[in-house]
Coordinates of C-alpha atoms in Angstrom, one line a residue:
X1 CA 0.4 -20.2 -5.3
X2 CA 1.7 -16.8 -4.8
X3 CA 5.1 -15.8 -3.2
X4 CA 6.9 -13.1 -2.3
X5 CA 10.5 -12.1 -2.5
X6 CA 12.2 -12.1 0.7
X7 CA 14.9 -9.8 2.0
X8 CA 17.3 -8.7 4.5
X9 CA 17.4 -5.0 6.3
X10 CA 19.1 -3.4 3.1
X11 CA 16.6 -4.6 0.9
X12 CA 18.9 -7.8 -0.4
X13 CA 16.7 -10.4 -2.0
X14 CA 17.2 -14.0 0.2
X15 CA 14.9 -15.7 -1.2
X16 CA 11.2 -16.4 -1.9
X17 CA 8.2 -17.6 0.2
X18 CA 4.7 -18.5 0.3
X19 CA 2.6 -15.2 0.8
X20 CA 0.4 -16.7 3.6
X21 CA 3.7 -18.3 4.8
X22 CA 5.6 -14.8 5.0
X23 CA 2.8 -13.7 7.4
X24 CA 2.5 -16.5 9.6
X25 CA 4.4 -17.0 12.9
X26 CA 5.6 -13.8 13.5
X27 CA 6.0 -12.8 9.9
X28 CA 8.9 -13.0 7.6
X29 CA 10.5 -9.7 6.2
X30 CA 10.1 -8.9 2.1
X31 CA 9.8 -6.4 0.0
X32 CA 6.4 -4.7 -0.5
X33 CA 5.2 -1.8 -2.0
X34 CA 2.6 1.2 -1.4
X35 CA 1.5 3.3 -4.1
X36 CA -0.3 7.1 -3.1
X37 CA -2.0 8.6 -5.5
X38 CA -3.3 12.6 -5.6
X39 CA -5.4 14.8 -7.8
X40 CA -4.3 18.2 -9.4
X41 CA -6.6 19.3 -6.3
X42 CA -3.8 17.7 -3.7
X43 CA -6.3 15.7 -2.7
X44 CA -5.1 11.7 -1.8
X45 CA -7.2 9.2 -3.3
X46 CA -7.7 6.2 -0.9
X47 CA -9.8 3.0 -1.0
X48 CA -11.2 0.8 1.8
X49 CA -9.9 -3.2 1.3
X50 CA -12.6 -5.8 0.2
X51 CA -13.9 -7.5 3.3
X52 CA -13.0 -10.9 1.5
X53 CA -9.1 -9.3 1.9
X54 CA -6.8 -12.1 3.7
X55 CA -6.0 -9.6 6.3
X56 CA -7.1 -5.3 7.3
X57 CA -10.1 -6.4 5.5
X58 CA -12.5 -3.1 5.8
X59 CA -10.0 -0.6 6.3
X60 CA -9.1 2.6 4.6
X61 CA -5.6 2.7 3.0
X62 CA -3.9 4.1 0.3
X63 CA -4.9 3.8 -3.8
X64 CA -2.5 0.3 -4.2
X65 CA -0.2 -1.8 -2.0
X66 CA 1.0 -5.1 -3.0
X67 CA 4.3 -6.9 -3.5
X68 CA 6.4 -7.9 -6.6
X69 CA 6.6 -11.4 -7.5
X70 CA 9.9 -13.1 -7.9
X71 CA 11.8 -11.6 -11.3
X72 CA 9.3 -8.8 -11.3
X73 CA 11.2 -5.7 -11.1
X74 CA 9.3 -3.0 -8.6
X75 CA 8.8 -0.5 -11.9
X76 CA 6.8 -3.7 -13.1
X77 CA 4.9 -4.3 -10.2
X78 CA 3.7 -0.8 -9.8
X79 CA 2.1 -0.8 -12.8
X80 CA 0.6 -4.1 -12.7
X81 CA -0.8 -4.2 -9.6
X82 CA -2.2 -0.5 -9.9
X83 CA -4.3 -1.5 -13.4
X84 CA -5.5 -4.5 -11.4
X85 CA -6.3 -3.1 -8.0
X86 CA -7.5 0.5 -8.8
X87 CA -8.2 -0.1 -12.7
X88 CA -6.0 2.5 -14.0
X89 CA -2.4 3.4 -14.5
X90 CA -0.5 6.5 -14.5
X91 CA 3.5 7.8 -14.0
X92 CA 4.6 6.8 -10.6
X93 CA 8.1 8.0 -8.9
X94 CA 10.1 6.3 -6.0
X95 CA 9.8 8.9 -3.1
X96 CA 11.2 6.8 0.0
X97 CA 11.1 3.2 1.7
X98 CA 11.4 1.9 5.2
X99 CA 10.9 -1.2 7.1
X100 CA 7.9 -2.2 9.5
X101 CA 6.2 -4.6 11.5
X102 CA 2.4 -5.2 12.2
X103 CA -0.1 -7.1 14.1
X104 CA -2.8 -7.5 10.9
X105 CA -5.0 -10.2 12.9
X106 CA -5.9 -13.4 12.6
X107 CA -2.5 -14.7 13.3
X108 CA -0.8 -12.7 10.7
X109 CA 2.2 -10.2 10.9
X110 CA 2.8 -8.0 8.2
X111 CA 6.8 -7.5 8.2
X112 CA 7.6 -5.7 5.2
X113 CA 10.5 -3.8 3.5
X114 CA 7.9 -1.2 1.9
X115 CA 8.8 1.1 -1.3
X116 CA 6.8 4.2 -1.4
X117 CA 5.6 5.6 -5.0
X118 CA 3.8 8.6 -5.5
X119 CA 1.7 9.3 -8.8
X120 CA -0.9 11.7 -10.1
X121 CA -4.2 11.3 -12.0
X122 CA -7.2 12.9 -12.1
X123 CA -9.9 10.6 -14.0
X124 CA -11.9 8.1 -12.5
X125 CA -10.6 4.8 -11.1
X126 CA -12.5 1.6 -11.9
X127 CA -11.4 -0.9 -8.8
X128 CA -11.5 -4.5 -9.1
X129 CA -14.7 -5.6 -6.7
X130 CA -12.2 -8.6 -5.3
X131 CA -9.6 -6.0 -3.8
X132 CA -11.5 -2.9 -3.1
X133 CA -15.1 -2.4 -1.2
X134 CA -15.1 1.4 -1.5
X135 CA -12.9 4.5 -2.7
X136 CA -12.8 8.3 -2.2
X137 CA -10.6 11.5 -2.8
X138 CA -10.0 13.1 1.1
X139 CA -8.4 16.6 1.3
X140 CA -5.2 15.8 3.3
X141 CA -5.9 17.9 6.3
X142 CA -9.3 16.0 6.9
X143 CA -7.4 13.0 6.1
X144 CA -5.1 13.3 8.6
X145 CA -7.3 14.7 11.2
X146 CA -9.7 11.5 10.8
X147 CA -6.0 9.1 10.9
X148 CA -4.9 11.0 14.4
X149 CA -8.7 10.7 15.4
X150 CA -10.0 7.3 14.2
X151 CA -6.7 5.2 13.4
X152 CA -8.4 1.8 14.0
X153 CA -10.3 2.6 10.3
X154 CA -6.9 2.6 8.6
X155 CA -4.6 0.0 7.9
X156 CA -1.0 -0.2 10.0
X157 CA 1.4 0.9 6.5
X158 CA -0.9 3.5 5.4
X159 CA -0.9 5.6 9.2
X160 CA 3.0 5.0 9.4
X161 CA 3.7 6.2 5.5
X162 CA 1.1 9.1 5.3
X163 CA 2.8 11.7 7.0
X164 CA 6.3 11.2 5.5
X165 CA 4.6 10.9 2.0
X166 CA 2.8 14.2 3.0
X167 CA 6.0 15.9 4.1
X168 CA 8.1 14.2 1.1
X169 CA 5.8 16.2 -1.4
X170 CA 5.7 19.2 0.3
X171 CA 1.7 19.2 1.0

């Protein structure tokens, strides 16, 4: 049974939860993380969830999100969950974090204090069939022309951390 660490406002662990708990009844807030990956082209890579996913199965979001389990550091996580998810690893940096709160459907609510790293890598990622239906590099202006045009396709983190990533790296 997985859980996830829960937090207050400022990021303070207290305590731990069931995941499917932590998304149930209005959600509980913890801390999360999203991983965005580019290309020496600035292009982002982005993958489409597996349509067996819990919750946003079928939609486009960035190369790895996920949540560190209890006495997993987030440098940890990263790592682990990007070799698992996307099938590759590479150097990752802490750009920025924030806080929100989303509808996911069926009954869930994804209420997460969500850490934002940013990494390069230009080979070929081999996802994990269980987590990811499809993947593509997407130039960024398409990308975010297709977001502001067709935002039901995307998951609710991805469209609220895009443009700051995007305006963090200076792209």
């Amino acid at each position: 049974m997985e859980k996830v660490i829960l937090v207050d406002e400022k990021d303070n662990e207290i305590g731990t939860e069931e995941k499917i708990k932590a998304h149930q009844n209005g959600g509980k807030l913890h801390r999360a993380f999203s991983i965005f990956i580019f290309n020496s082209q600035g292009q982002m890579l982005i993958h489409r969830r597996a349509a067996i996913k819990y919750h946003s199965p079928g939609l486009w979001t960035n190369a790895c999100c996920s949540h560190p389990r209890p006495g997993e550091s987030l440098k940890e996580a990263v790592h682990r969950r990007l070799k698992e998810e996307m099938g590759f690893d590479c150097e990752l940096e802490e750009s920025f974090s924030f806080i929100y709160k989303a509808d996911v459907g069926n009954g869930l609510t994804e209420w997460e204090f969500d850490h934002v790293f940013t990494g390069r890598f230009d080979g070929e990622p081999e996802p994990n069939p269980k987590e990811v239906d499809d993947w593509k590099w997407m130039n960024i202006d398409e990308l975010k022309k297709d977001i502001e045009q067709n935002p039901e396709k995307y998951t609710p983190w991805f469209r609220i951390a895009f443009e700051r990533v995007v305006n963090h790296l200076k792209l």
